[in-house]
Coordinates of C-alpha atoms and ligand atoms in Angstrom, one line a residue:
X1 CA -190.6 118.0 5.9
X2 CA -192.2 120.8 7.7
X3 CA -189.9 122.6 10.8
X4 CA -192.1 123.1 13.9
X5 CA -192.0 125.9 16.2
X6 CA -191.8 124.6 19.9
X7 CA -193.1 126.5 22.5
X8 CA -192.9 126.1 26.4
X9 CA -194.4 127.4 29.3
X10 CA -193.8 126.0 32.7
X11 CA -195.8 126.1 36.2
X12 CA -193.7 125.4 38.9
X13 CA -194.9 124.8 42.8
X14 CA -192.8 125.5 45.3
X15 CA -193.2 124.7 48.9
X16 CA -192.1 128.0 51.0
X17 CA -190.3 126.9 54.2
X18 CA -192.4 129.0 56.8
X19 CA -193.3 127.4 60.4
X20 CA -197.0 126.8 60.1
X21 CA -199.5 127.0 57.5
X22 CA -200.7 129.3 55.1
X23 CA -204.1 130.0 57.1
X24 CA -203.3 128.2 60.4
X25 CA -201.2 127.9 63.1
X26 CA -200.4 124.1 63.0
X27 CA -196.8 123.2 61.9
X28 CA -195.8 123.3 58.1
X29 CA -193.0 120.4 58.4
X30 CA -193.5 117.3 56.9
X31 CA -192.9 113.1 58.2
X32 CA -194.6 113.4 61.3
X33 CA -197.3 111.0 61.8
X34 CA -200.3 111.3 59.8
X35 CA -203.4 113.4 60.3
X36 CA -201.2 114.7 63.4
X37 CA -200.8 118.0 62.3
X38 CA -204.5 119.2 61.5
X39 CA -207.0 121.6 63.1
X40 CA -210.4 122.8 62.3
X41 CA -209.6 125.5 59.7
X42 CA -207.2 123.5 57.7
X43 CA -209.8 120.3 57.8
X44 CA -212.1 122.8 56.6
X45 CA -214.5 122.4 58.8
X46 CA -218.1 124.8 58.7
X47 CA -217.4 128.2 60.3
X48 CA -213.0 127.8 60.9
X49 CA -211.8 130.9 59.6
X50 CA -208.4 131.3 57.3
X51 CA -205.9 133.6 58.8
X52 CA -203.5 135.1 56.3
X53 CA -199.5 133.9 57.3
X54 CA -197.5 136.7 56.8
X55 CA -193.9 134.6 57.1
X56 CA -195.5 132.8 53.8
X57 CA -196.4 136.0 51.8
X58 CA -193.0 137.9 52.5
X59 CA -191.1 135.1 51.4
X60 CA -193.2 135.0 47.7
X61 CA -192.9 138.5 47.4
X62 CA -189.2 138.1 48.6
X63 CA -188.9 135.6 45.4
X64 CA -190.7 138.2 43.4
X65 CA -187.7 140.4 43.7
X66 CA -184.8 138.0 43.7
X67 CA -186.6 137.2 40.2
X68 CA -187.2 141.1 39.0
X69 CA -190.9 141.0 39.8
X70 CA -193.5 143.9 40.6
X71 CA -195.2 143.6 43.6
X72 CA -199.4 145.4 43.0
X73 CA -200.3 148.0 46.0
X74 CA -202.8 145.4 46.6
X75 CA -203.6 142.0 46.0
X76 CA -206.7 139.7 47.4
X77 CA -207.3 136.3 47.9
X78 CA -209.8 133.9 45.4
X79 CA -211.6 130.7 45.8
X80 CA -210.7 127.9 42.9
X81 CA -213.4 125.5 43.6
X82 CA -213.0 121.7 42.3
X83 CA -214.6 118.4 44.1
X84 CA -211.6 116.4 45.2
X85 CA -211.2 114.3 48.4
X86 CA -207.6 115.5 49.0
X87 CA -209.1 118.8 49.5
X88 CA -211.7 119.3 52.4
X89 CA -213.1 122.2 52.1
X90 CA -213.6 121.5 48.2
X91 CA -212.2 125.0 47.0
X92 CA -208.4 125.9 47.1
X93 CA -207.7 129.3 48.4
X94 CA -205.8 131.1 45.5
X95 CA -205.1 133.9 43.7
X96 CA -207.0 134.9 41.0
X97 CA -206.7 138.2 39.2
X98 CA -204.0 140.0 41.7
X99 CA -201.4 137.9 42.8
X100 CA -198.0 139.0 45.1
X101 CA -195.5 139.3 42.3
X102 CA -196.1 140.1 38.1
X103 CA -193.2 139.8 35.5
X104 CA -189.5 139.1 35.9
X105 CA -187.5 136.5 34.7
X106 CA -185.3 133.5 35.5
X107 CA -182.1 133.7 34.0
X108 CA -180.3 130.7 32.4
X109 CA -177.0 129.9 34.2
X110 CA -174.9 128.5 31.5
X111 CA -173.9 125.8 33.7
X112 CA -177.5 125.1 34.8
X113 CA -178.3 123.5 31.5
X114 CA -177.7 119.4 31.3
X115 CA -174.1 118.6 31.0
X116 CA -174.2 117.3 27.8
X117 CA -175.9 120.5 26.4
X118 CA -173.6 122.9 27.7
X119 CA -171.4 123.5 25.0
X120 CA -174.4 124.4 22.4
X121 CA -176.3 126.6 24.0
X122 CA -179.0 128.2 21.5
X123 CA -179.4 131.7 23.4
X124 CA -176.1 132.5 26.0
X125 CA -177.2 134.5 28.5
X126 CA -181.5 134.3 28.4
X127 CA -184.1 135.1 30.6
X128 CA -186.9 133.4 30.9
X129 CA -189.8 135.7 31.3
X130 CA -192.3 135.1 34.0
X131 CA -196.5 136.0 33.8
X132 CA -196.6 136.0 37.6
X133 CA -195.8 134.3 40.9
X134 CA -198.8 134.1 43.5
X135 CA -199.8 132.5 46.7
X136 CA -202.4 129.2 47.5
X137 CA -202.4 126.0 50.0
X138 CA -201.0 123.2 49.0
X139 CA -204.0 119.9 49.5
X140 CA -203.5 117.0 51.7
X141 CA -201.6 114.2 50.4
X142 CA -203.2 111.0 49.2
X143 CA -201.5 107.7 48.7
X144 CA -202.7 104.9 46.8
X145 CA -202.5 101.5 48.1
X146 CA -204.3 98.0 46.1
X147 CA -207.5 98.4 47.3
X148 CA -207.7 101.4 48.9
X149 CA -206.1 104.9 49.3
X150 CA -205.2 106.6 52.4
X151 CA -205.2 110.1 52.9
X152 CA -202.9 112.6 55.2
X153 CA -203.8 116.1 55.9
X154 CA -200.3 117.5 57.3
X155 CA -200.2 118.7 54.5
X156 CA -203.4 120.5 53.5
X157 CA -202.8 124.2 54.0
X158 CA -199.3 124.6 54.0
X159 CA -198.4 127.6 51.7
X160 CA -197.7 126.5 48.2
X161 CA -196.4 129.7 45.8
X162 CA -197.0 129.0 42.0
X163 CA -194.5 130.4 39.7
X164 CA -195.8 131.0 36.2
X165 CA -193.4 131.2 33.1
X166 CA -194.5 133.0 29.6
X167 CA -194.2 130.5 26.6
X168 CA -190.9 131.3 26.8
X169 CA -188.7 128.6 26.7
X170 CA -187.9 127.0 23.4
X171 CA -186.4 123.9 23.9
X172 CA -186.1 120.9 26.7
X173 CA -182.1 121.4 27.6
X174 CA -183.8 125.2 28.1
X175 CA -186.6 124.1 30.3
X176 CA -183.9 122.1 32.7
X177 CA -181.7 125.1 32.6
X178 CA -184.8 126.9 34.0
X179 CA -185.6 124.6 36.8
X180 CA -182.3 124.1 37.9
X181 CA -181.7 128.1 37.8
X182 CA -184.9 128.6 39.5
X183 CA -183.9 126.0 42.6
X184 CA -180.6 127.8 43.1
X185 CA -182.2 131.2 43.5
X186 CA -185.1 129.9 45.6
X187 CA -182.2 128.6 47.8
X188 CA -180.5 131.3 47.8
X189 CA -183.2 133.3 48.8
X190 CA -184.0 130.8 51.5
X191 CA -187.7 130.7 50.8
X192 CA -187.5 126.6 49.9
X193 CA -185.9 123.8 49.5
X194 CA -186.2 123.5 46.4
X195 CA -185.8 120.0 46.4
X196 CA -187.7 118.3 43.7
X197 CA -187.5 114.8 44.7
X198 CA -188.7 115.5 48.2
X199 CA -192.0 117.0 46.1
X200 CA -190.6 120.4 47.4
X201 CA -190.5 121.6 43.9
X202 CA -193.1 120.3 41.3
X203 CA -193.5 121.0 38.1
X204 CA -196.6 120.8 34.7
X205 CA -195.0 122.0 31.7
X206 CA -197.2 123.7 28.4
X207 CA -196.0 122.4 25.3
X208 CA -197.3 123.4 21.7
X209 CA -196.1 122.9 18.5
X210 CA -196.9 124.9 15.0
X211 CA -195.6 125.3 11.4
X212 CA -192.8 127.5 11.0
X213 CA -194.5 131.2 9.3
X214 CA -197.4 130.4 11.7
X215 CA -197.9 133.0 14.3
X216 CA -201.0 131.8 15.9
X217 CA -199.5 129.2 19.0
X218 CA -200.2 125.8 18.4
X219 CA -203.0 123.4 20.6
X220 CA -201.1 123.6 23.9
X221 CA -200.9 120.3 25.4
X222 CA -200.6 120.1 29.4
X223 CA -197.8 117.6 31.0
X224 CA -198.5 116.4 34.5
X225 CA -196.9 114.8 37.6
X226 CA -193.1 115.6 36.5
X227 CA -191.0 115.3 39.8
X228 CA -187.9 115.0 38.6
X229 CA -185.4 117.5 36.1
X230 CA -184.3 114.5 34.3
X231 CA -188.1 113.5 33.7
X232 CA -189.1 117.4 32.6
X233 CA -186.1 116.8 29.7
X234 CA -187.2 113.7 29.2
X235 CA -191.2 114.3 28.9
X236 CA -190.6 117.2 26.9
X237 CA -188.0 115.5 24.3
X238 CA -190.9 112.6 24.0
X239 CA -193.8 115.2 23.3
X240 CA -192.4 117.2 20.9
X241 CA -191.2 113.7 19.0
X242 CA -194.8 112.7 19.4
X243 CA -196.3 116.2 18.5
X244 CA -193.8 116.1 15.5
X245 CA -194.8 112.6 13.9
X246 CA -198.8 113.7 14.5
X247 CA -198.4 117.2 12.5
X248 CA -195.8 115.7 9.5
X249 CA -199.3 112.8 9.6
X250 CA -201.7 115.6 8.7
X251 CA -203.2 115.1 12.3
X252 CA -205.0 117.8 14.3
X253 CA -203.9 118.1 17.7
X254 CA -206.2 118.9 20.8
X255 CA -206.0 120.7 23.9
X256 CA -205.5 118.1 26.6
X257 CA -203.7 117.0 29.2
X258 CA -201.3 114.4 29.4
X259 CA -200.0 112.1 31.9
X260 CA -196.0 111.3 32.2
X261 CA -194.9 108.0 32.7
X262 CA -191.1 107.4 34.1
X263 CA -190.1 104.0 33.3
X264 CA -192.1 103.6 30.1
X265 CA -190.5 106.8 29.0
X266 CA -193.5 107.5 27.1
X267 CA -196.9 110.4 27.7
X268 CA -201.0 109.3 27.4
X269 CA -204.1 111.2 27.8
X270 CA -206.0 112.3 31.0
X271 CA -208.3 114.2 29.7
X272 CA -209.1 116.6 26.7
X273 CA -210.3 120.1 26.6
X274 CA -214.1 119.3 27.0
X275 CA -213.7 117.8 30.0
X276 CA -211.7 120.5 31.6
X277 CA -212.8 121.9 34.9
X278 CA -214.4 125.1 35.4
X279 CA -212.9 127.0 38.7
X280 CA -215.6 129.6 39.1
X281 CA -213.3 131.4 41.0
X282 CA -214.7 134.1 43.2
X283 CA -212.9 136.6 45.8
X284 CA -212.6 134.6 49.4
X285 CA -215.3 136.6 51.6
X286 CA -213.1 134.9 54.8
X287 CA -209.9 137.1 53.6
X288 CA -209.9 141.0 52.9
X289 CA -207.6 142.5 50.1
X290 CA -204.2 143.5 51.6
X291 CA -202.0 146.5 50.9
X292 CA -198.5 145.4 50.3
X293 CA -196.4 148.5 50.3
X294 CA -194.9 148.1 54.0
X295 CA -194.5 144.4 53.3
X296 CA -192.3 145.2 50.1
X297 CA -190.8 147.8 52.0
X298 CA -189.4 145.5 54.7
X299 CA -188.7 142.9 52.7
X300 CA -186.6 145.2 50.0
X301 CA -183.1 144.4 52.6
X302 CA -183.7 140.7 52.7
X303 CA -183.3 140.2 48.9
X304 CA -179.2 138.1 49.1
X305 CA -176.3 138.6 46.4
X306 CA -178.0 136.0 43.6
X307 CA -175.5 133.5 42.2
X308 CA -174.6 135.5 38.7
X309 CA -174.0 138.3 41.0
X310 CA -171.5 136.3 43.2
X311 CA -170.1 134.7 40.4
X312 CA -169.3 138.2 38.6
X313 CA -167.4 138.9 42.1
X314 CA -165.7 135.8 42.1
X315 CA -164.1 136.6 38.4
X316 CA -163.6 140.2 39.7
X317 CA -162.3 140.2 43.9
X318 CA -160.8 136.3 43.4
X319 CA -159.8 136.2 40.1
X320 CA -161.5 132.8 39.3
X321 CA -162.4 131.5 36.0
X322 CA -165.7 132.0 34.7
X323 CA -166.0 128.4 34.7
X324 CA -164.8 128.1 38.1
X325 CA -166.6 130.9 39.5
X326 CA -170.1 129.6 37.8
X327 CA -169.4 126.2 40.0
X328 CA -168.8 127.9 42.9
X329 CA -171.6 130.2 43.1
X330 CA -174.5 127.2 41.7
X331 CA -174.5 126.4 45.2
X332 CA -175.3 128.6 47.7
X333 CA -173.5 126.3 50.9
X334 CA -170.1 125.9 48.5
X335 CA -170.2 129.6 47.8
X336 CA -170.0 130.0 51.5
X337 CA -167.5 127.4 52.3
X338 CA -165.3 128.8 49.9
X339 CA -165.4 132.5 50.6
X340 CA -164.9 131.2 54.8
X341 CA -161.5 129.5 53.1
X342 CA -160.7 133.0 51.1
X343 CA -161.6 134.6 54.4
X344 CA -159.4 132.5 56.6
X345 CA -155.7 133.8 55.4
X346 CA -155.8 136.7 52.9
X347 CA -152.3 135.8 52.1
X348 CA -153.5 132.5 49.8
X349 CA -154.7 133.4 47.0
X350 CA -157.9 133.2 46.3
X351 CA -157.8 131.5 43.1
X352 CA -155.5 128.8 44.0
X353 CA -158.1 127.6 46.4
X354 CA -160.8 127.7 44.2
X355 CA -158.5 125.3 42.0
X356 CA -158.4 123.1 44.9
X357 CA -162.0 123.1 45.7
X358 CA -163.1 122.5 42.1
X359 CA -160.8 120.2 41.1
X360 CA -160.2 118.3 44.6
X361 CA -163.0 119.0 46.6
X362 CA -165.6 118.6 44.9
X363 CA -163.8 115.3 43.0
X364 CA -163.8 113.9 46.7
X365 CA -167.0 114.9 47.5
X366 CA -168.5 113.1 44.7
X367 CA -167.7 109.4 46.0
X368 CA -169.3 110.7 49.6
X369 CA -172.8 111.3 50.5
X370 CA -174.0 114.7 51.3
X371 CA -172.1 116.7 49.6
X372 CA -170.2 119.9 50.6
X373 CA -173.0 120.0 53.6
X374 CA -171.4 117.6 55.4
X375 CA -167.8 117.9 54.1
X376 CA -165.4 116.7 56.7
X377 CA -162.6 119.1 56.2
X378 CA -163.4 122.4 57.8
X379 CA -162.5 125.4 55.3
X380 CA -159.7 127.0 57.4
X381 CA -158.3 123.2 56.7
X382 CA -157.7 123.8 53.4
X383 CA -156.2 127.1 53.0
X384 CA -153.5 125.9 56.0
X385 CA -152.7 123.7 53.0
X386 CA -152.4 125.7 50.2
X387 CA -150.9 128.1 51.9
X388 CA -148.1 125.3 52.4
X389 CA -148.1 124.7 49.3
X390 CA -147.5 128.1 48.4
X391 CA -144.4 128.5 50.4
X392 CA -143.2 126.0 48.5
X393 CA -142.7 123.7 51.9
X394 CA -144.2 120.6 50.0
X395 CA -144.8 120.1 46.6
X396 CA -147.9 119.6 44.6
X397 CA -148.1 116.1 44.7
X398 CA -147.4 115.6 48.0
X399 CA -150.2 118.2 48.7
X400 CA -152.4 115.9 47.2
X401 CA -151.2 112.9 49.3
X402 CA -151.9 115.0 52.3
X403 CA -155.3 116.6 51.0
X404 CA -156.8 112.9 51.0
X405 CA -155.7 112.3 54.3
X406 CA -156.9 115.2 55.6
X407 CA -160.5 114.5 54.3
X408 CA -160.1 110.9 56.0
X409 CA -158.6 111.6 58.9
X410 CA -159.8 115.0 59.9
X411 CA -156.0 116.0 60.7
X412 CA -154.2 119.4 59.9
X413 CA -152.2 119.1 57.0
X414 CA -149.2 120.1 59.7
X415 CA -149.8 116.9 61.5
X416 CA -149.6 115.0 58.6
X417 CA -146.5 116.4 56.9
X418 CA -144.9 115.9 60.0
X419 CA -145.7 112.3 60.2
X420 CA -145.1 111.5 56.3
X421 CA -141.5 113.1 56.8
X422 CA -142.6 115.7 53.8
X423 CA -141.4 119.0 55.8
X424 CA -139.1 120.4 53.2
X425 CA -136.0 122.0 54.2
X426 CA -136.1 126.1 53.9
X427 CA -133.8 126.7 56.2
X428 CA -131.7 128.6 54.3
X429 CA -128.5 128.3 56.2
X430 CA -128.5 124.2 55.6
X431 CA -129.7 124.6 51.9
X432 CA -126.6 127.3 51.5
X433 CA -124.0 124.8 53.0
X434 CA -125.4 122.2 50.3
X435 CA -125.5 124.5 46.7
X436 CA -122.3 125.4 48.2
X437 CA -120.8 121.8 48.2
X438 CA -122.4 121.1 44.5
X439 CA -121.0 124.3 43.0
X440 CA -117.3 123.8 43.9
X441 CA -117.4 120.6 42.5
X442 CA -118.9 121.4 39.6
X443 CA -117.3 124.7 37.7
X444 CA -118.0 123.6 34.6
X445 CA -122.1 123.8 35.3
X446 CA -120.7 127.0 37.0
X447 CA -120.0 129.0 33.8
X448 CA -122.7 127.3 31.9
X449 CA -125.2 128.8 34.4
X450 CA -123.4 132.2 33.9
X451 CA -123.6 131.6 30.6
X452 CA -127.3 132.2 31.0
X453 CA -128.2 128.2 30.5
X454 CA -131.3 127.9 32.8
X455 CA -130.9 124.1 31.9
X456 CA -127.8 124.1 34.1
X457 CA -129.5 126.0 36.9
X458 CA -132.4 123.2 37.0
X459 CA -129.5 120.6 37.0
X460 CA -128.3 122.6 40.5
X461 CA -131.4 122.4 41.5
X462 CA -132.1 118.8 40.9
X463 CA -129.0 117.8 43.0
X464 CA -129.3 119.9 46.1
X465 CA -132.8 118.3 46.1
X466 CA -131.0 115.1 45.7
X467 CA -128.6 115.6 48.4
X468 CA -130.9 116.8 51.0
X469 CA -133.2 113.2 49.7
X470 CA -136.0 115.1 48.4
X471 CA -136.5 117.5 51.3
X472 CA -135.0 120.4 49.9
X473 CA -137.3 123.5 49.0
X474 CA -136.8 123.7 45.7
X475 CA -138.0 127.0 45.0
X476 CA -135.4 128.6 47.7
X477 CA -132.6 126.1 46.4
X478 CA -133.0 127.9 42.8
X479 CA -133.0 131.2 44.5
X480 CA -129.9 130.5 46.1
X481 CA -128.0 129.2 42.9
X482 CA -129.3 132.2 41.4
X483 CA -127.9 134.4 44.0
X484 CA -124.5 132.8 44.5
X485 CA -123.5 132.4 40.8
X486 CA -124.9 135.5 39.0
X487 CA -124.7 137.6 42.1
Ligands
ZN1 ZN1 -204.5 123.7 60.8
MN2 MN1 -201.6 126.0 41.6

């Protein structure tokens, strides 16, 4: 049986979250009514001129250096031209030959890949090299209906940035490690949501198969229409399977593009090389060329702390875990919350709240919708609680009975001890009157504990806390034992 080489390139379109549009000034944001949000140069009506949006190219060459990118000293504008009704003026403004950012890379988070795949990652710590990330307008947005289609132009014109990966990426857990690395950084950076479901993010993925010793790439076949990381794994695991069973038949494949469909779980043909378009792309005489050196310039400050970079702080200022620190940092609003928790008494430490937020917080937030963006329980919340904790005023598992309340009922974990009865006694003066009480009537525990049996000194411990019913803080009830019978 002959081993294939699998080979992957993705192109990934990502809506940039400026105001208006990419050559007009009508509003970029999307579920107002259709058609609403259209003017003449966007309709593409005969003479409307495009004028360039400058929110929409800082924020692709802003992804350009979050991603390691090189921005040219100049870069122009091209005309794709195609015929289709979703696209008025019946060429795409694009760019062709010099586009905003060249090179880079997306790195693979390890915790980015699927779950499942996590604990056999082929290549630890890889970057995904890019070919280049340029600008173009999204088209209008058709929708299908039995008879008929309908078609909304809100959309036409709004800046669309297409990021283009090398044949890189070797496997489908590596394309979804990709995607979902590539979303957190584009969120990071604020330039989109990122938000693949909402068509924010979309993605065709270039797939080819050859014979191992073969150096020459296989036909590379084209995947369409996946909106969904679940579907890219999915499509890709089904095409290679498919690819696989056509080579090991002696078949030749073709250059084509294929079609994905989600609940048959399966690809089919669109259409084969032959019938492919031809762009005859040609500069844009509506848009001059554009020197970009006081654009990179002022954009150079906006670039944010990426998540491996907070992640490496994490481990280093907080001492988390790297596990615990890779969770945190995958999202950029959790990163924050946390850090406001560090932030809100630098006498808890650090790490014990990020055990509470990974192992609590986000266990909670799991049954609720939203997710930490609407989290109930306000950071400086928490640490009030583990800083409780930490005193040793109530013990673990009563922190927990009091965490959940806290989420549900939006009280300060004072309130609640209070009203549970769980305020343990620290008063020393009260706890001394009590070890004193259990140690004269028990001198036999008394010289085992000098003795050096710390058995015996939990045994003191256990019944101060059982003379005081539980309230007793154990921690200061053991220091007290300590002190009065070793001195
Ligand atoms: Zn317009
Ligand atoms: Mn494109």
């Amino acid at each position: 049986m002959p081993k294939y080489i699998v080979t992957i390139g993705l192109e990934v379109h990502a809506q940039l979250t400026t105001q208006s549009k990419m050559f007009c000034a009508c509003p970029r944001e999307f579920g107002a009514e259709p058609n609403t949000h259209t003017c003449p140069t966007c309709l593409g009506l005969p003479g409307a001129l495009p004028v360039l949006n400058e929110a929409a190219i800082e924020k692709t060459i802003l992804t350009g250096m979050m991603l390691g990118c090189e921005t040219p000293p100049i870069v122009k504008w091209d005309r794709k031209n195609y015929f289709y009704p979703d696209m008025p003026k019946n060429y795409q403004i694009t760019q062709f030959d010099l586009p905003l950012c060249i090179g880079g890379g997306v790195p693979l988070y390890d915790l980015a890949y699927p779950k499942d795949a996590q604990k056999s990652i082929v290549n630890p710590g890889k970057v995904v090299k890019l070919t280049r990330i340029h600008l173009e307008e999204d088209v209008a947005k058709s929708t299908h209906h039995d008879k008929f289609t309908t078609i909304d132009f809100n959309r036409a014109g709004t800046p669309l940035m297409e990021i283009v990966s090398d044949p890189d990426i070797d496997s489908a857990e590596e394309a979804f490690a990709y995607l979902t690395s590539l979303r957190q950084i584009l969120i990071y950076g604020g330039v989109s949501d990122a938000d693949m479901e909402k068509g924010n993010l979309r993605c065709d993925v270039n797939i080819s198969l050859r014979p191992e010793g073969q150096t020459e790439l296989g036909s590379k076949i084209e995947l369409k229409n996946l909106n969904s990381m679940s579907a890219v794994r999915r499509a890709i695991k089904y095409e290679i399977e498919r690819q696989t069973e056509a080579l090991d038949k002696g078949e030749k494949l073709i250059q084509s593009t294929r079609r994905w469909d989600d609940d048959r779980g399966e690809t089919s043909l669109m259409r084969t090389k032959e019938d492919a378009h031809d762009y005859r792309y040609l500069p844009d005489p509506d848009l001059i060329p554009l020197r970009t050196a006081d654009i990179v310039a002022r954009v150079r400050p906006l670039v944010p702390e990426l998540p491996h970079e907070k992640r490496a702080r994490f481990e280093k200022d907080y001492g988390c875990s790297a596990y615990d620190a890779g969770v945190l940092a995958s999202e950029k609003e959790l990163a924050t919350w946390y850090e406001a928790a560090v932030g809100a008494d630098t006498s808890v430490p650090p790490k014990k709240i990020a055990n509470w937020v990974i192992n609590d917080l986000l266990g909670i937030l799991k049954d609720s919708e939203g997710g930490i963006s609407s989290c109930p329980l306000k950071p400086e919340a928490l640490s009030a609680l583990v800083a409780v904790v930490e005193e040793g005023k109530i013990s673990n598992t009563q922190a927990k009975e009091v965490f959940a309340e806290m989420f549900e009922s939006g009280k300060p974990a004072s309130e609640i001890i209070k009203a549970k009865g769980f305020e343990q006694v620290s008063d020393t003066g009260a706890l001394e009157v009590i070890v004193d009480q259990i140690l004269a009537a028990n001198p036999d525990k008394v010289a085992e504990v000098k003795g050096g049996n710390e058995k015996a000194m939990n045994w003191f411990t256990g019944q101060a806390m059982k003379a005081s019913q539980g309230k007793a803080n154990p921690k200061i009830v053991t220091d007290i034992v300590r002190k009065k019978v070793l001195g």
